C-alpha cells in the first residue's frame, strides 16, 4: 500500500500491525465476532447492507461488495491496498463500519 497523505485517517496505521489473518478469524469466530473485530472505536461512517447470505459470504469475508468498496476507496484516496485485509484495517481506522 502506498503511504496515505498526512491528513489521512490512517496516519498512525495501528491496525495494520496486527498479525491475525482473516482465515484465522474465519476458523475461530462466528460471523458476528468477525464483524466486531472490525468495529471502530468511533464509527464515523456506517454502511448499511442486507444481512449475510446463507452461503457464508458477507462484507468482512469473501464478498464482492468488499472488493467493490475497496476499489472505490482506492480511486477516491489514490491508495493501492495490498490485500482485502489491509483495506479492511484501513476502513476500520477511518471510522467506517
PDB file of C-alpha atoms in Angstrom:
ATOM      1  CA  UNK A   1       0.000   0.000   0.000  1.00  0.00           C
ATOM      2  CA  UNK A   2       1.345   3.454  -0.804  1.00  0.00           C
ATOM      3  CA  UNK A   3       1.566   5.946   2.019  1.00  0.00           C
ATOM      4  CA  UNK A   4      -1.594   7.986   2.513  1.00  0.00           C
ATOM      5  CA  UNK A   5      -1.355  11.777   2.740  1.00  0.00           C
ATOM      6  CA  UNK A   6      -0.622  13.123   6.236  1.00  0.00           C
ATOM      7  CA  UNK A   7      -4.200  14.342   6.672  1.00  0.00           C
ATOM      8  CA  UNK A   8      -5.447  10.805   6.084  1.00  0.00           C
ATOM      9  CA  UNK A   9      -7.409   8.988   8.756  1.00  0.00           C
ATOM     10  CA  UNK A  10      -4.781   6.264   8.507  1.00  0.00           C
ATOM     11  CA  UNK A  11      -1.834   8.390   9.648  1.00  0.00           C
ATOM     12  CA  UNK A  12      -0.761   6.194  12.572  1.00  0.00           C
ATOM     13  CA  UNK A  13      -1.911   2.894  10.991  1.00  0.00           C
ATOM     14  CA  UNK A  14      -2.195   0.976  14.286  1.00  0.00           C
ATOM     15  CA  UNK A  15      -4.489  -1.679  12.829  1.00  0.00           C
ATOM     16  CA  UNK A  16      -2.054  -2.733  10.112  1.00  0.00           C
ATOM     17  CA  UNK A  17       0.434  -4.107  12.641  1.00  0.00           C
ATOM     18  CA  UNK A  18      -1.839  -6.934  13.834  1.00  0.00           C
ATOM     19  CA  UNK A  19      -0.774 -10.445  12.855  1.00  0.00           C
ATOM     20  CA  UNK A  20      -4.241 -12.036  12.898  1.00  0.00           C
ATOM     21  CA  UNK A  21      -5.275 -13.277   9.472  1.00  0.00           C
ATOM     22  CA  UNK A  22      -8.800 -13.292   8.170  1.00  0.00           C
ATOM     23  CA  UNK A  23      -8.514 -17.056   7.722  1.00  0.00           C
ATOM     24  CA  UNK A  24      -7.746 -17.448  11.420  1.00  0.00           C
ATOM     25  CA  UNK A  25     -10.754 -15.333  12.281  1.00  0.00           C
ATOM     26  CA  UNK A  26     -12.958 -17.404   9.982  1.00  0.00           C
ATOM     27  CA  UNK A  27     -11.936 -20.627  11.658  1.00  0.00           C
ATOM     28  CA  UNK A  28     -12.258 -19.425  15.249  1.00  0.00           C
ATOM     29  CA  UNK A  29     -15.043 -16.913  15.268  1.00  0.00           C
ATOM     30  CA  UNK A  30     -18.614 -16.590  14.256  1.00  0.00           C
ATOM     31  CA  UNK A  31     -19.775 -14.048  11.718  1.00  0.00           C
ATOM     32  CA  UNK A  32     -20.658 -11.615  14.494  1.00  0.00           C
ATOM     33  CA  UNK A  33     -17.245 -11.944  16.123  1.00  0.00           C
ATOM     34  CA  UNK A  34     -15.541 -11.257  12.785  1.00  0.00           C
ATOM     35  CA  UNK A  35     -17.763  -8.213  12.287  1.00  0.00           C
ATOM     36  CA  UNK A  36     -16.930  -6.949  15.802  1.00  0.00           C
ATOM     37  CA  UNK A  37     -13.203  -7.333  15.073  1.00  0.00           C
ATOM     38  CA  UNK A  38     -13.565  -4.539  12.515  1.00  0.00           C
ATOM     39  CA  UNK A  39     -15.769  -2.272  14.656  1.00  0.00           C
ATOM     40  CA  UNK A  40     -14.011   1.097  15.037  1.00  0.00           C
ATOM     41  CA  UNK A  41     -13.966   2.723  18.469  1.00  0.00           C
ATOM     42  CA  UNK A  42     -15.676   5.747  16.911  1.00  0.00           C
ATOM     43  CA  UNK A  43     -17.959   4.996  13.949  1.00  0.00           C
ATOM     44  CA  UNK A  44     -17.923   7.990  11.585  1.00  0.00           C
ATOM     45  CA  UNK A  45     -19.471   6.361   8.515  1.00  0.00           C
ATOM     46  CA  UNK A  46     -21.936   3.477   8.690  1.00  0.00           C
ATOM     47  CA  UNK A  47     -22.601   1.492   5.521  1.00  0.00           C
ATOM     48  CA  UNK A  48     -25.893  -0.384   5.683  1.00  0.00           C
ATOM     49  CA  UNK A  49     -26.388  -3.527   3.610  1.00  0.00           C
ATOM     50  CA  UNK A  50     -28.535  -6.612   3.705  1.00  0.00           C
ATOM     51  CA  UNK A  51     -27.858  -9.479   6.098  1.00  0.00           C
ATOM     52  CA  UNK A  52     -25.203 -12.074   5.240  1.00  0.00           C
ATOM     53  CA  UNK A  53     -26.289 -14.578   2.585  1.00  0.00           C
ATOM     54  CA  UNK A  54     -26.765 -18.198   3.622  1.00  0.00           C
ATOM     55  CA  UNK A  55     -23.649 -19.233   1.671  1.00  0.00           C
ATOM     56  CA  UNK A  56     -21.434 -17.517   4.280  1.00  0.00           C
ATOM     57  CA  UNK A  57     -20.316 -14.531   2.209  1.00  0.00           C
ATOM     58  CA  UNK A  58     -20.584 -11.156   3.873  1.00  0.00           C
ATOM     59  CA  UNK A  59     -18.714  -7.848   3.830  1.00  0.00           C
ATOM     60  CA  UNK A  60     -15.806  -8.958   6.035  1.00  0.00           C
ATOM     61  CA  UNK A  61     -15.436 -12.434   4.474  1.00  0.00           C
ATOM     62  CA  UNK A  62     -15.269 -13.308   0.743  1.00  0.00           C
ATOM     63  CA  UNK A  63     -17.584 -10.621  -0.548  1.00  0.00           C
ATOM     64  CA  UNK A  64     -17.730  -8.962  -3.935  1.00  0.00           C
ATOM     65  CA  UNK A  65     -19.140  -5.922  -2.108  1.00  0.00           C
ATOM     66  CA  UNK A  66     -15.864  -5.673  -0.170  1.00  0.00           C
ATOM     67  CA  UNK A  67     -13.865  -5.738  -3.383  1.00  0.00           C
ATOM     68  CA  UNK A  68     -16.036  -3.070  -4.997  1.00  0.00           C
ATOM     69  CA  UNK A  69     -15.844  -0.898  -1.878  1.00  0.00           C
ATOM     70  CA  UNK A  70     -12.056  -1.288  -1.796  1.00  0.00           C
ATOM     71  CA  UNK A  71     -11.794  -0.216  -5.445  1.00  0.00           C
ATOM     72  CA  UNK A  72     -13.931   2.857  -4.704  1.00  0.00           C
ATOM     73  CA  UNK A  73     -11.696   3.772  -1.736  1.00  0.00           C
ATOM     74  CA  UNK A  74      -8.586   3.299  -3.894  1.00  0.00           C
ATOM     75  CA  UNK A  75      -9.976   5.618  -6.573  1.00  0.00           C
ATOM     76  CA  UNK A  76     -11.078   8.244  -4.048  1.00  0.00           C
ATOM     77  CA  UNK A  77      -7.879   8.187  -1.973  1.00  0.00           C
ATOM     78  CA  UNK A  78      -5.220   7.412  -4.569  1.00  0.00           C
ATOM     79  CA  UNK A  79      -4.061   4.487  -2.399  1.00  0.00           C
ATOM     80  CA  UNK A  80      -3.430   0.926  -3.557  1.00  0.00           C
ATOM     81  CA  UNK A  81      -4.170  -1.735  -0.938  1.00  0.00           C
ATOM     82  CA  UNK A  82      -2.011  -4.881  -0.779  1.00  0.00           C
ATOM     83  CA  UNK A  83      -4.930  -7.069   0.231  1.00  0.00           C
ATOM     84  CA  UNK A  84      -8.545  -7.088   1.346  1.00  0.00           C
ATOM     85  CA  UNK A  85      -7.298  -7.428   4.942  1.00  0.00           C
ATOM     86  CA  UNK A  86      -5.218  -4.258   4.633  1.00  0.00           C
ATOM     87  CA  UNK A  87      -8.212  -2.472   3.151  1.00  0.00           C
ATOM     88  CA  UNK A  88     -10.477  -3.644   5.992  1.00  0.00           C
ATOM     89  CA  UNK A  89      -7.985  -2.363   8.581  1.00  0.00           C
ATOM     90  CA  UNK A  90      -7.825   0.985   6.756  1.00  0.00           C
ATOM     91  CA  UNK A  91     -11.630   1.041   6.538  1.00  0.00           C
ATOM     92  CA  UNK A  92     -11.829   0.491  10.306  1.00  0.00           C
ATOM     93  CA  UNK A  93      -9.104   3.059  11.072  1.00  0.00           C
ATOM     94  CA  UNK A  94     -11.096   5.632   9.092  1.00  0.00           C
ATOM     95  CA  UNK A  95     -14.104   5.022  11.343  1.00  0.00           C
ATOM     96  CA  UNK A  96     -16.071   3.149   8.694  1.00  0.00           C
ATOM     97  CA  UNK A  97     -18.295   0.213   9.610  1.00  0.00           C
TER      98      UNK A  97
END
